[in-house]
mmCIF file of N, CA and C in Angstrom:
data_model
loop_
_atom_site.group_PDB
_atom_site.id
_atom_site.type_symbol
_atom_site.label_atom_id
_atom_site.label_comp_id
_atom_site.label_asym_id
_atom_site.label_seq_id
_atom_site.Cartn_x
_atom_site.Cartn_y
_atom_site.Cartn_z
ATOM 1 N N UNK A 6 -35.000 25.066 -22.610
ATOM 2 C CA UNK A 6 -34.958 24.804 -22.037
ATOM 3 C C UNK A 6 -35.295 23.503 -21.827
ATOM 4 N N UNK A 7 -34.406 22.887 -20.207
ATOM 5 C CA UNK A 7 -34.363 21.155 -20.056
ATOM 6 C C UNK A 7 -35.283 20.285 -19.501
ATOM 7 N N UNK A 8 -35.098 18.823 -19.893
ATOM 8 C CA UNK A 8 -36.497 18.668 -19.181
ATOM 9 C C UNK A 8 -35.854 16.781 -18.831
ATOM 10 N N UNK A 9 -36.476 16.442 -17.487
ATOM 11 C CA UNK A 9 -35.953 15.772 -16.773
ATOM 12 C C UNK A 9 -37.069 14.713 -16.404
ATOM 13 N N UNK A 10 -36.724 13.512 -16.818
ATOM 14 C CA UNK A 10 -37.850 12.538 -15.830
ATOM 15 C C UNK A 10 -37.405 12.011 -14.629
ATOM 16 N N UNK A 11 -38.304 12.149 -13.586
ATOM 17 C CA UNK A 11 -38.689 11.668 -12.523
ATOM 18 C C UNK A 11 -39.078 10.695 -12.126
ATOM 19 N N UNK A 12 -37.759 9.982 -11.729
ATOM 20 C CA UNK A 12 -38.737 8.314 -11.173
ATOM 21 C C UNK A 12 -38.371 8.327 -9.843
ATOM 22 N N UNK A 13 -38.951 6.865 -9.638
ATOM 23 C CA UNK A 13 -39.198 6.667 -8.367
ATOM 24 C C UNK A 13 -38.780 4.652 -8.146
ATOM 25 N N UNK A 14 -37.747 4.677 -7.787
ATOM 26 C CA UNK A 14 -37.561 3.076 -8.004
ATOM 27 C C UNK A 14 -37.855 2.805 -9.353
ATOM 28 N N UNK A 15 -37.259 3.370 -10.526
ATOM 29 C CA UNK A 15 -37.804 2.960 -11.996
ATOM 30 C C UNK A 15 -38.623 3.625 -12.571
ATOM 31 N N UNK A 16 -39.342 4.006 -11.719
ATOM 32 C CA UNK A 16 -41.051 4.125 -12.189
ATOM 33 C C UNK A 16 -41.362 5.615 -12.646
ATOM 34 N N UNK A 17 -41.824 5.627 -13.614
ATOM 35 C CA UNK A 17 -41.662 7.457 -14.357
ATOM 36 C C UNK A 17 -42.771 7.946 -13.346
ATOM 37 N N UNK A 18 -42.684 9.163 -12.282
ATOM 38 C CA UNK A 18 -43.386 9.742 -11.615
ATOM 39 C C UNK A 18 -44.310 11.439 -12.418
ATOM 40 N N UNK A 19 -43.140 11.863 -13.473
ATOM 41 C CA UNK A 19 -43.232 13.683 -13.925
ATOM 42 C C UNK A 19 -42.207 13.534 -14.270
ATOM 43 N N UNK A 20 -42.252 15.192 -14.874
ATOM 44 C CA UNK A 20 -41.449 15.927 -15.624
ATOM 45 C C UNK A 20 -40.744 17.017 -14.588
ATOM 46 N N UNK A 21 -39.790 17.427 -14.767
ATOM 47 C CA UNK A 21 -39.245 18.308 -13.702
ATOM 48 C C UNK A 21 -38.544 19.042 -15.368
ATOM 49 N N UNK A 22 -38.546 20.710 -15.178
ATOM 50 C CA UNK A 22 -38.455 20.995 -16.119
ATOM 51 C C UNK A 22 -37.819 22.714 -16.345
ATOM 52 N N UNK A 23 -36.482 22.514 -16.042
ATOM 53 C CA UNK A 23 -35.524 24.014 -16.055
ATOM 54 C C UNK A 23 -36.603 24.885 -17.679
ATOM 55 N N UNK A 24 -37.475 26.007 -17.690
ATOM 56 C CA UNK A 24 -37.616 26.637 -18.336
ATOM 57 C C UNK A 24 -36.506 28.407 -18.637
ATOM 58 N N UNK A 25 -36.550 28.507 -18.144
ATOM 59 C CA UNK A 25 -35.424 29.720 -18.264
ATOM 60 C C UNK A 25 -34.461 29.261 -16.862
ATOM 61 N N UNK A 26 -33.684 30.630 -16.124
ATOM 62 C CA UNK A 26 -32.827 30.174 -15.251
ATOM 63 C C UNK A 26 -33.589 30.718 -14.046
ATOM 64 N N UNK A 27 -34.625 30.776 -14.553
ATOM 65 C CA UNK A 27 -35.464 31.860 -12.724
ATOM 66 C C UNK A 27 -37.249 30.532 -12.945
ATOM 67 N N UNK A 28 -37.159 29.983 -13.937
ATOM 68 C CA UNK A 28 -38.329 29.244 -13.898
ATOM 69 C C UNK A 28 -38.336 27.799 -14.033
ATOM 70 N N UNK A 29 -39.035 27.025 -13.096
ATOM 71 C CA UNK A 29 -39.014 25.916 -12.824
ATOM 72 C C UNK A 29 -39.841 25.372 -12.550
ATOM 73 N N UNK A 30 -40.507 24.064 -13.744
ATOM 74 C CA UNK A 30 -41.439 23.148 -13.386
ATOM 75 C C UNK A 30 -41.420 22.018 -12.924
ATOM 76 N N UNK A 31 -42.604 21.380 -12.447
ATOM 77 C CA UNK A 31 -42.913 20.246 -12.060
ATOM 78 C C UNK A 31 -44.629 19.551 -11.850
ATOM 79 N N UNK A 32 -44.791 18.495 -13.075
ATOM 80 C CA UNK A 32 -45.705 18.372 -12.900
ATOM 81 C C UNK A 32 -45.774 16.562 -12.464
ATOM 82 N N UNK A 33 -47.145 15.734 -12.201
ATOM 83 C CA UNK A 33 -46.742 14.808 -11.968
ATOM 84 C C UNK A 33 -47.593 13.604 -13.196
ATOM 85 N N UNK A 34 -46.787 12.426 -13.500
ATOM 86 C CA UNK A 34 -47.461 12.009 -14.944
ATOM 87 C C UNK A 34 -48.543 11.939 -14.722
ATOM 88 N N UNK A 35 -49.698 11.250 -15.490
ATOM 89 C CA UNK A 35 -51.057 11.173 -15.708
ATOM 90 C C UNK A 35 -51.181 9.782 -15.115
ATOM 91 N N UNK A 36 -50.323 8.506 -15.403
ATOM 92 C CA UNK A 36 -50.396 7.528 -15.205
ATOM 93 C C UNK A 36 -50.238 7.405 -12.965
ATOM 94 N N UNK A 37 -49.325 8.454 -13.065
ATOM 95 C CA UNK A 37 -48.850 7.851 -11.486
ATOM 96 C C UNK A 37 -50.056 8.774 -10.569
ATOM 97 N N UNK A 38 -50.590 9.794 -11.454
ATOM 98 C CA UNK A 38 -51.662 10.269 -10.303
ATOM 99 C C UNK A 38 -52.777 9.426 -10.287
ATOM 100 N N UNK A 39 -53.212 8.916 -11.423
ATOM 101 C CA UNK A 39 -54.645 7.947 -11.357
ATOM 102 C C UNK A 39 -54.034 6.735 -10.146
ATOM 103 N N UNK A 40 -52.790 6.521 -10.575
ATOM 104 C CA UNK A 40 -53.008 4.512 -9.108
ATOM 105 C C UNK A 40 -52.837 5.610 -7.797
ATOM 106 N N UNK A 41 -53.770 5.050 -7.462
ATOM 107 C CA UNK A 41 -54.175 6.029 -5.862
ATOM 108 C C UNK A 41 -53.199 4.780 -5.273
ATOM 109 N N UNK A 42 -52.242 3.900 -5.378
ATOM 110 C CA UNK A 42 -51.432 3.470 -4.027
ATOM 111 C C UNK A 42 -49.859 4.494 -4.485
ATOM 112 N N UNK A 43 -49.487 4.868 -5.601
ATOM 113 C CA UNK A 43 -48.243 6.036 -5.630
ATOM 114 C C UNK A 43 -48.663 6.899 -4.378
ATOM 115 N N UNK A 44 -47.623 7.079 -4.414
ATOM 116 C CA UNK A 44 -46.920 8.650 -3.239
ATOM 117 C C UNK A 44 -46.917 9.916 -3.604
ATOM 118 N N UNK A 45 -46.831 10.981 -3.298
ATOM 119 C CA UNK A 45 -46.587 11.304 -3.687
ATOM 120 C C UNK A 45 -44.703 11.504 -2.920
ATOM 121 N N UNK A 46 -44.080 12.385 -3.911
ATOM 122 C CA UNK A 46 -42.701 12.692 -3.817
ATOM 123 C C UNK A 46 -42.556 13.193 -2.866
ATOM 124 N N UNK A 47 -43.003 14.060 -2.203
ATOM 125 C CA UNK A 47 -42.919 15.328 -1.348
ATOM 126 C C UNK A 47 -43.890 15.856 -0.608
ATOM 127 N N UNK A 48 -43.824 16.253 0.837
ATOM 128 C CA UNK A 48 -44.893 16.936 1.680
ATOM 129 C C UNK A 48 -45.004 17.998 0.804
ATOM 130 N N UNK A 49 -43.990 19.111 -0.265
ATOM 131 C CA UNK A 49 -44.510 19.560 -0.651
ATOM 132 C C UNK A 49 -43.970 20.181 -2.121
ATOM 133 N N UNK A 50 -44.847 19.161 -2.824
ATOM 134 C CA UNK A 50 -45.257 18.561 -4.231
ATOM 135 C C UNK A 50 -46.216 17.267 -3.775
ATOM 136 N N UNK A 51 -47.757 17.961 -3.401
ATOM 137 C CA UNK A 51 -48.739 17.051 -3.446
ATOM 138 C C UNK A 51 -48.925 16.815 -4.781
ATOM 139 N N UNK A 52 -49.593 15.188 -4.502
ATOM 140 C CA UNK A 52 -50.044 14.750 -6.140
ATOM 141 C C UNK A 52 -51.383 15.185 -6.339
ATOM 142 N N UNK A 53 -51.277 16.237 -6.586
ATOM 143 C CA UNK A 53 -52.415 16.179 -7.082
ATOM 144 C C UNK A 53 -52.460 16.944 -8.787
ATOM 145 N N UNK A 54 -53.424 17.387 -9.691
ATOM 146 C CA UNK A 54 -53.688 17.396 -11.275
ATOM 147 C C UNK A 54 -53.322 18.526 -11.084
ATOM 148 N N UNK A 55 -52.251 19.437 -10.778
ATOM 149 C CA UNK A 55 -51.110 20.768 -11.340
ATOM 150 C C UNK A 55 -50.239 21.146 -11.674
ATOM 151 N N UNK A 56 -49.805 21.869 -12.298
ATOM 152 C CA UNK A 56 -48.286 22.147 -12.470
ATOM 153 C C UNK A 56 -47.590 23.294 -11.332
ATOM 154 N N UNK A 57 -46.894 22.458 -11.125
ATOM 155 C CA UNK A 57 -45.690 23.346 -9.810
ATOM 156 C C UNK A 57 -45.278 23.867 -10.396
ATOM 157 N N UNK A 58 -44.857 25.430 -10.144
ATOM 158 C CA UNK A 58 -44.122 26.807 -10.826
ATOM 159 C C UNK A 58 -43.000 27.280 -9.677
ATOM 160 N N UNK A 59 -41.875 27.362 -10.031
ATOM 161 C CA UNK A 59 -41.054 28.173 -8.911
ATOM 162 C C UNK A 59 -40.220 29.195 -9.259
ATOM 163 N N UNK A 60 -39.883 29.764 -8.903
ATOM 164 C CA UNK A 60 -38.169 31.227 -8.947
ATOM 165 C C UNK A 60 -36.950 30.762 -8.894
ATOM 166 N N UNK A 61 -37.220 29.099 -8.645
ATOM 167 C CA UNK A 61 -36.292 28.498 -8.474
ATOM 168 C C UNK A 61 -36.170 27.108 -7.944
ATOM 169 N N UNK A 62 -35.164 26.728 -8.357
ATOM 170 C CA UNK A 62 -34.874 24.719 -8.260
ATOM 171 C C UNK A 62 -35.855 24.498 -6.851
ATOM 172 N N UNK A 63 -36.746 23.246 -7.084
ATOM 173 C CA UNK A 63 -38.346 23.025 -5.613
ATOM 174 C C UNK A 63 -36.411 22.354 -4.686
ATOM 175 N N UNK A 64 -37.254 22.754 -3.642
ATOM 176 C CA UNK A 64 -36.147 21.993 -2.223
ATOM 177 C C UNK A 64 -36.215 21.030 -2.598
ATOM 178 N N UNK A 65 -37.007 20.062 -2.770
ATOM 179 C CA UNK A 65 -37.186 18.788 -3.162
ATOM 180 C C UNK A 65 -36.355 17.836 -3.104
ATOM 181 N N UNK A 66 -35.569 19.030 -4.956
ATOM 182 C CA UNK A 66 -34.815 19.186 -5.782
ATOM 183 C C UNK A 66 -33.453 18.909 -5.590
ATOM 184 N N UNK A 67 -33.610 20.149 -4.870
ATOM 185 C CA UNK A 67 -32.424 20.831 -4.272
ATOM 186 C C UNK A 67 -31.874 19.862 -3.070
ATOM 187 N N UNK A 68 -32.061 19.609 -2.881
ATOM 188 C CA UNK A 68 -31.977 18.547 -1.035
ATOM 189 C C UNK A 68 -30.908 17.426 -1.848
ATOM 190 N N UNK A 69 -31.141 16.965 -2.835
ATOM 191 C CA UNK A 69 -30.779 15.404 -3.447
ATOM 192 C C UNK A 69 -29.133 15.916 -4.063
ATOM 193 N N UNK A 70 -28.665 17.201 -3.624
ATOM 194 C CA UNK A 70 -27.948 17.479 -3.852
ATOM 195 C C UNK A 70 -26.737 17.609 -2.732
ATOM 196 N N UNK A 71 -25.243 17.279 -2.975
ATOM 197 C CA UNK A 71 -24.602 17.590 -2.378
ATOM 198 C C UNK A 71 -24.223 18.705 -1.540
ATOM 199 N N UNK A 72 -23.438 18.964 -0.243
ATOM 200 C CA UNK A 72 -23.195 20.786 -0.262
ATOM 201 C C UNK A 72 -21.718 20.545 0.472
ATOM 202 N N UNK A 73 -21.478 22.239 0.426
ATOM 203 C CA UNK A 73 -20.282 22.596 0.999
ATOM 204 C C UNK A 73 -18.878 21.888 -0.416
ATOM 205 N N UNK A 74 -17.997 21.480 0.587
ATOM 206 C CA UNK A 74 -17.391 20.802 -0.152
ATOM 207 C C UNK A 74 -17.426 19.163 -1.032
ATOM 208 N N UNK A 75 -17.855 18.745 -0.580
ATOM 209 C CA UNK A 75 -18.909 18.134 -1.932
ATOM 210 C C UNK A 75 -18.906 18.463 -3.480
ATOM 211 N N UNK A 76 -20.513 19.475 -3.463
ATOM 212 C CA UNK A 76 -20.754 19.982 -4.277
ATOM 213 C C UNK A 76 -19.366 20.857 -4.719
ATOM 214 N N UNK A 77 -18.273 21.313 -3.986
ATOM 215 C CA UNK A 77 -17.364 22.216 -5.364
ATOM 216 C C UNK A 77 -16.530 21.505 -5.999
ATOM 217 N N UNK A 78 -16.272 20.083 -5.383
ATOM 218 C CA UNK A 78 -15.675 19.339 -5.326
ATOM 219 C C UNK A 78 -16.085 18.708 -6.991
ATOM 220 N N UNK A 79 -17.635 18.062 -6.604
ATOM 221 C CA UNK A 79 -18.131 17.356 -8.264
ATOM 222 C C UNK A 79 -18.275 18.486 -9.044
ATOM 223 N N UNK A 80 -18.598 19.839 -8.671
ATOM 224 C CA UNK A 80 -18.676 20.258 -10.089
ATOM 225 C C UNK A 80 -17.342 20.444 -10.826
ATOM 226 N N UNK A 81 -16.613 20.951 -9.605
ATOM 227 C CA UNK A 81 -15.065 20.710 -10.705
ATOM 228 C C UNK A 81 -15.000 19.669 -11.569
ATOM 229 N N UNK A 82 -15.476 18.527 -10.848
ATOM 230 C CA UNK A 82 -14.831 16.915 -11.631
ATOM 231 C C UNK A 82 -15.471 16.811 -12.723
ATOM 232 N N UNK A 83 -16.535 17.075 -12.612
ATOM 233 C CA UNK A 83 -17.756 17.035 -13.766
ATOM 234 C C UNK A 83 -17.979 18.539 -14.930
ATOM 235 N N UNK A 84 -16.556 19.283 -14.475
ATOM 236 C CA UNK A 84 -16.849 21.290 -15.156
ATOM 237 C C UNK A 84 -17.806 21.758 -15.278
ATOM 238 N N UNK A 85 -18.946 21.463 -14.097
ATOM 239 C CA UNK A 85 -20.031 22.004 -13.962
ATOM 240 C C UNK A 85 -19.633 23.194 -13.236
ATOM 241 N N UNK A 86 -20.741 24.396 -13.441
ATOM 242 C CA UNK A 86 -20.409 25.884 -13.147
ATOM 243 C C UNK A 86 -20.945 25.051 -11.225
ATOM 244 N N UNK A 87 -20.567 25.392 -9.904
ATOM 245 C CA UNK A 87 -21.086 25.395 -9.276
ATOM 246 C C UNK A 87 -22.822 25.146 -8.380
ATOM 247 N N UNK A 88 -22.744 26.766 -9.345
ATOM 248 C CA UNK A 88 -24.208 27.097 -9.242
ATOM 249 C C UNK A 88 -24.895 26.771 -9.975
ATOM 250 N N UNK A 89 -24.417 26.199 -10.677
ATOM 251 C CA UNK A 89 -25.491 25.894 -11.386
ATOM 252 C C UNK A 89 -26.483 24.101 -11.649
ATOM 253 N N UNK A 90 -27.080 24.602 -10.488
ATOM 254 C CA UNK A 90 -28.032 22.914 -9.800
ATOM 255 C C UNK A 90 -28.200 22.563 -10.372
ATOM 256 N N UNK A 91 -29.259 22.378 -11.683
ATOM 257 C CA UNK A 91 -30.006 21.858 -12.028
ATOM 258 C C UNK A 91 -29.010 20.710 -12.790
ATOM 259 N N UNK A 92 -27.754 21.806 -13.480
ATOM 260 C CA UNK A 92 -27.037 20.877 -14.163
ATOM 261 C C UNK A 92 -26.210 19.572 -13.528
ATOM 262 N N UNK A 93 -25.650 20.739 -12.147
ATOM 263 C CA UNK A 93 -25.475 19.228 -11.237
ATOM 264 C C UNK A 93 -26.804 18.374 -10.567
ATOM 265 N N UNK A 94 -27.829 18.445 -10.530
ATOM 266 C CA UNK A 94 -28.756 17.704 -10.181
ATOM 267 C C UNK A 94 -28.600 16.127 -11.471
ATOM 268 N N UNK A 95 -28.937 17.107 -12.420
ATOM 269 C CA UNK A 95 -29.033 15.752 -13.405
ATOM 270 C C UNK A 95 -27.652 14.930 -13.876
ATOM 271 N N UNK A 96 -26.659 15.628 -13.714
ATOM 272 C CA UNK A 96 -25.530 15.194 -13.763
ATOM 273 C C UNK A 96 -25.197 13.638 -12.207
ATOM 274 N N UNK A 97 -25.925 14.447 -10.849
ATOM 275 C CA UNK A 97 -25.966 13.389 -9.880
ATOM 276 C C UNK A 97 -26.557 12.500 -9.268
ATOM 277 N N UNK A 98 -28.031 12.621 -9.730
ATOM 278 C CA UNK A 98 -28.755 11.600 -9.742
ATOM 279 C C UNK A 98 -29.128 10.838 -10.383
ATOM 280 N N UNK A 99 -28.710 10.327 -11.242
ATOM 281 C CA UNK A 99 -29.042 9.752 -11.791
ATOM 282 C C UNK A 99 -29.217 8.099 -11.672
ATOM 283 N N UNK A 100 -28.415 7.635 -10.538
ATOM 284 C CA UNK A 100 -28.471 5.801 -10.178
ATOM 285 C C UNK A 100 -28.529 6.271 -8.425
ATOM 286 N N UNK A 101 -27.323 6.616 -8.239
ATOM 287 C CA UNK A 101 -26.975 6.064 -6.539
ATOM 288 C C UNK A 101 -27.548 7.523 -5.744
ATOM 289 N N UNK A 102 -28.738 7.749 -5.085
ATOM 290 C CA UNK A 102 -29.103 9.180 -4.794
ATOM 291 C C UNK A 102 -29.234 8.426 -3.124
ATOM 292 N N UNK A 103 -29.739 9.000 -1.867
ATOM 293 C CA UNK A 103 -30.153 8.795 -0.755
ATOM 294 C C UNK A 103 -31.734 9.060 -1.293
ATOM 295 N N UNK A 104 -32.596 7.423 -1.098
ATOM 296 C CA UNK A 104 -33.445 7.292 -1.223
ATOM 297 C C UNK A 104 -34.136 6.728 -2.562
ATOM 298 N N UNK A 105 -35.295 7.157 -2.796
ATOM 299 C CA UNK A 105 -35.765 5.748 -3.713
ATOM 300 C C UNK A 105 -36.093 7.229 -5.234
ATOM 301 N N UNK A 106 -35.812 7.767 -5.374
ATOM 302 C CA UNK A 106 -36.145 9.177 -6.223
ATOM 303 C C UNK A 106 -34.713 9.383 -7.232
ATOM 304 N N UNK A 107 -34.748 9.177 -8.696
ATOM 305 C CA UNK A 107 -33.809 9.108 -8.924
ATOM 306 C C UNK A 107 -34.102 10.090 -10.254
ATOM 307 N N UNK A 108 -33.378 10.865 -11.808
ATOM 308 C CA UNK A 108 -33.423 12.024 -12.827
ATOM 309 C C UNK A 108 -32.754 11.287 -13.533
ATOM 310 N N UNK A 109 -32.990 11.364 -15.118
ATOM 311 C CA UNK A 109 -32.798 11.170 -16.442
ATOM 312 C C UNK A 109 -33.484 12.067 -17.147
ATOM 313 N N UNK A 110 -32.075 12.338 -17.931
ATOM 314 C CA UNK A 110 -32.279 14.481 -18.560
ATOM 315 C C UNK A 110 -33.156 13.456 -19.623
ATOM 316 N N UNK A 111 -33.571 14.580 -20.202
ATOM 317 C CA UNK A 111 -34.640 14.056 -20.987
ATOM 318 C C UNK A 111 -34.330 14.853 -22.967
#
């Protein structure tokens, strides 16, 4: 099992967990849920007190990855299989992302 903290502008939003190659979970942090001023991170991951489960990496997080030749170059440079999207996400979304969301492996 691999886990990552999901941060928005440096604040903990929730956890992204890869249970197995075909099972992913996302859950909002309790403090984020209880603050009415904090938004959901995506329309597909509404701010509700439940665990989201998927058999593939959630589209919101998948869309944080590079595409095409850039993905191939990053995978080669980082020595990660280009189909290992979770590992690529953890390595490429720690600081400089498009938007306010970053991830930090736990």
